[in-house]
Coordinates of C-alpha atoms in Angstrom, one line a residue:
Chain A
N579 CA 0.0 -0.1 0.5
A580 CA 2.0 3.0 -1.3
G581 CA 2.1 5.9 1.2
V582 CA 1.4 9.4 0.4
M583 CA 3.2 10.6 -2.8
Q584 CA 4.5 14.0 -3.6
N585 CA 6.1 15.6 -6.5
P586 CA 8.8 16.5 -7.5
R587 CA 11.0 16.0 -4.1
H588 CA 13.1 19.3 -5.1
L589 CA 12.0 22.4 -6.8
V590 CA 14.2 25.5 -7.9
R591 CA 12.4 28.8 -8.7
R592 CA 13.9 32.1 -9.4
R593 CA 12.1 35.2 -8.3
G594 CA 8.6 35.8 -9.7
Q595 CA 8.4 32.1 -11.3
E596 CA 5.6 29.9 -10.4
A597 CA 5.9 26.7 -8.5
R598 CA 3.3 23.5 -8.3
L599 CA 3.5 21.2 -6.1
R600 CA 1.8 17.8 -6.6
C601 CA 0.3 15.3 -3.8
S602 CA -1.5 11.9 -4.1
P603 CA -2.8 11.1 -1.1
M604 CA -2.7 7.4 0.4
K605 CA -5.4 4.9 -1.5
G606 CA -8.7 5.1 0.3
H607 CA -7.9 8.6 1.9
S608 CA -10.0 11.3 0.3
H609 CA -9.0 13.9 2.6
V610 CA -5.4 16.2 1.9
Y611 CA -3.6 18.5 4.0
W612 CA -1.2 20.9 3.2
Y613 CA 1.9 22.6 5.6
R614 CA 4.8 24.3 5.3
Q615 CA 8.1 24.0 7.3
L616 CA 10.2 26.9 6.9
P617 CA 13.7 27.0 8.2
E618 CA 14.5 26.5 11.9
E619 CA 10.7 26.9 12.3
G620 CA 8.0 24.2 13.2
L621 CA 5.0 22.7 11.1
K622 CA 1.9 25.1 10.1
F623 CA -1.1 24.3 8.8
M624 CA -1.3 25.9 5.6
V625 CA -4.9 24.3 3.9
Y626 CA -7.5 21.2 4.0
L627 CA -9.0 19.8 1.2
Q628 CA -11.3 16.9 0.3
K629 CA -12.4 16.3 -3.2
E630 CA -12.9 19.6 -5.0
N631 CA -13.6 21.2 -2.1
I632 CA -11.6 23.6 -0.1
I633 CA -12.8 22.4 3.7
D634 CA -10.8 24.7 5.7
E635 CA -7.9 27.8 4.3
S636 CA -6.8 29.8 7.6
G637 CA -3.6 29.1 7.3
M638 CA -3.4 29.8 4.0
P639 CA -1.1 33.4 2.8
K640 CA -3.7 35.2 1.7
E641 CA -2.1 36.2 -1.8
R642 CA 0.0 34.4 -4.4
F643 CA -1.2 30.8 -2.8
S644 CA -3.7 28.6 -4.0
A645 CA -4.8 24.9 -3.6
E646 CA -7.0 22.1 -5.1
F647 CA -8.3 18.6 -5.2
P648 CA -9.6 18.0 -8.4
K649 CA -12.2 15.4 -8.9
E650 CA -9.5 12.9 -10.7
G651 CA -5.7 13.6 -10.0
P652 CA -3.4 14.8 -7.5
S653 CA -3.9 17.5 -5.1
I654 CA -1.9 20.8 -6.3
L655 CA -0.3 23.7 -4.0
R656 CA 0.7 27.3 -6.7
I657 CA 2.3 29.6 -5.4
Q658 CA 2.7 32.5 -8.1
Q659 CA 5.8 35.0 -8.2
V660 CA 7.9 33.0 -5.9
V661 CA 9.7 34.9 -3.9
R662 CA 12.7 34.0 -1.6
G663 CA 10.8 33.7 1.7
D664 CA 8.9 30.8 0.1
S665 CA 12.0 28.8 0.2
A666 CA 10.5 26.0 2.4
A667 CA 9.5 22.4 3.0
Y668 CA 6.2 21.6 1.7
F669 CA 4.4 18.4 3.1
C670 CA 1.1 17.0 2.6
A671 CA -0.5 14.7 4.3
S672 CA -3.6 12.6 4.1
S673 CA -6.4 10.6 6.3
P674 CA -9.6 8.3 5.3
S675 CA -12.1 10.9 7.2
G676 CA -11.7 14.2 8.6
L677 CA -11.2 13.0 12.2
E678 CA -8.6 10.1 11.8
T679 CA -4.7 10.2 12.0
Q680 CA -2.6 12.0 8.9
Y681 CA 0.0 10.4 7.4
F682 CA 2.9 12.5 5.9
G683 CA 4.2 12.4 2.3
P684 CA 8.4 12.9 2.2
G685 CA 8.0 16.6 1.2
T686 CA 9.0 19.0 -1.7
R687 CA 11.9 21.4 -1.1
L688 CA 11.1 24.4 -2.7
L689 CA 14.5 26.7 -3.1
V690 CA 13.8 30.4 -4.7
L691 CA 17.0 31.7 -6.0
Chain B
E638 CA -5.1 30.2 19.9
D639 CA -3.5 26.7 20.2
Q640 CA 0.3 26.3 21.4
V641 CA 2.3 23.4 21.9
T642 CA 5.9 23.8 23.5
Q643 CA 8.6 20.4 23.8
S644 CA 11.3 20.2 25.6
P645 CA 14.2 20.1 25.8
E646 CA 15.3 21.7 22.0
A647 CA 17.9 19.3 21.9
L648 CA 18.8 16.0 23.7
R649 CA 21.8 14.0 23.6
L650 CA 22.1 10.5 25.5
Q651 CA 24.6 7.6 25.7
E652 CA 23.2 4.4 24.3
G653 CA 20.9 2.4 26.3
E654 CA 20.3 5.2 29.0
S655 CA 17.0 6.1 28.9
S656 CA 14.9 9.3 28.9
S657 CA 11.8 11.3 28.6
L658 CA 10.4 14.0 25.9
N659 CA 8.1 16.8 27.0
C660 CA 5.1 18.3 25.0
S661 CA 2.6 21.1 26.7
Y662 CA -0.2 21.9 25.3
T663 CA -2.6 24.8 25.6
V664 CA -5.6 23.8 23.3
S665 CA -10.1 24.4 24.0
G666 CA -11.0 20.8 23.5
L667 CA -8.4 18.5 22.6
R668 CA -9.5 16.1 20.5
G669 CA -6.5 14.0 20.5
L670 CA -2.9 14.3 20.7
F671 CA -0.2 12.7 18.2
W672 CA 3.6 11.7 18.1
Y673 CA 5.9 11.8 15.0
R674 CA 9.1 11.1 14.5
Q675 CA 11.1 13.0 11.4
D676 CA 14.2 12.2 10.1
P677 CA 16.2 14.9 8.2
G678 CA 15.3 15.2 4.8
K679 CA 11.7 13.5 5.1
G680 CA 8.6 13.7 6.0
P681 CA 7.4 13.1 9.7
E682 CA 6.2 9.3 10.4
F683 CA 3.1 8.6 12.7
L684 CA 4.4 7.3 16.0
F685 CA 1.1 7.3 18.5
T686 CA -2.5 8.9 19.0
L687 CA -3.4 9.6 22.2
Y688 CA -7.6 10.7 23.1
S689 CA -8.0 10.7 27.0
A690 CA -5.9 12.1 30.1
G691 CA -4.3 8.9 31.5
E692 CA -4.0 6.9 28.4
E693 CA -0.7 5.4 27.6
K694 CA 0.7 3.7 24.2
E695 CA 3.8 1.9 23.7
K696 CA 5.9 0.9 21.1
E697 CA 8.8 -1.2 20.9
R698 CA 11.4 1.2 23.0
L699 CA 8.8 4.2 23.1
K700 CA 6.4 5.2 25.6
A701 CA 4.0 8.0 25.3
T702 CA 1.3 9.3 28.3
L703 CA -1.1 12.0 28.2
T704 CA -2.5 14.0 31.4
K705 CA -4.4 17.0 30.7
K706 CA -1.4 19.5 30.2
E707 CA 1.2 17.3 29.0
S708 CA 2.7 14.5 27.0
F709 CA 5.4 12.4 27.4
L710 CA 7.9 10.6 25.1
H711 CA 9.4 8.1 27.1
I712 CA 12.8 6.6 25.3
T713 CA 13.9 3.0 27.3
A714 CA 17.6 2.0 26.7
P715 CA 17.5 3.7 22.7
K716 CA 19.7 2.6 20.4
P717 CA 21.4 5.1 17.6
E718 CA 18.8 4.8 15.0
D719 CA 16.4 6.2 17.4
S720 CA 18.0 9.4 17.0
A721 CA 15.3 11.7 15.1
T722 CA 13.1 14.5 15.6
Y723 CA 10.2 13.9 17.7
L724 CA 7.2 16.2 17.0
C725 CA 4.3 16.7 19.1
A726 CA 0.9 17.8 17.6
V727 CA -2.7 18.2 18.9
Q728 CA -6.1 18.9 16.9
R729 CA -9.0 20.6 18.2
G730 CA -12.0 18.4 18.4
N731 CA -14.3 21.5 17.2
A732 CA -12.4 23.4 14.8
G733 CA -11.4 21.8 11.8
N734 CA -9.1 18.9 11.6
M735 CA -5.5 21.1 11.5
L736 CA -2.9 20.1 13.7
T737 CA -0.6 22.2 15.5
F738 CA 2.5 21.3 15.9
G739 CA 5.3 22.0 18.4
G740 CA 8.7 22.8 17.6
G741 CA 10.1 19.2 18.1
T742 CA 13.1 17.5 20.1
R743 CA 16.6 16.2 18.1
L744 CA 17.4 13.5 19.7
M745 CA 21.0 12.2 19.6
V746 CA 21.9 9.0 20.8
K747 CA 25.7 7.9 20.7
P748 CA 26.4 4.5 20.5

């Protein structure tokens, strides 16, 4: 049973470019969460999605960041016009329902030059 | 606002030297407290979920306990492969499903 999959594992972007991070949840899981881990800081919640719905985006920066979880395909976290401060590890987690244990993927490490 | 504080920030142990990691929390309506292990360059790996004060769970050399204000992760006779960052997180029962994480404890076990 494959775990949570994220790609790419490493992503390098120049300031002003767009970054697209993908997350495929574990088989049978329909709830997806995105967290960000800034250098020397703890994991911070960004957004919680179910298929075709954003349930809670209280942790998302107001501008440049968006997330989706379409009916078919992986969840996407999109960062437009990246800045150096966006450099971080972005983790996706999934759970079978909203109140069960969240299992994490390996993360995408974004570096903005 | 939910708060999770882990101590110590870093802990060095000799192989076989037992110790405990602390996670203090302030949350309105705790639904669950979670322990994860994170190795460098990897994602958090689930260890335990605790739901109510007095609950205990064990897995190999690890034992997690929960009170109304804090949780402990006891490590008995650790081995070098136990070296990792241990993360504690809380989930509220009445406001979404997000996890609020502490800063973690970096454990280093020397042979």
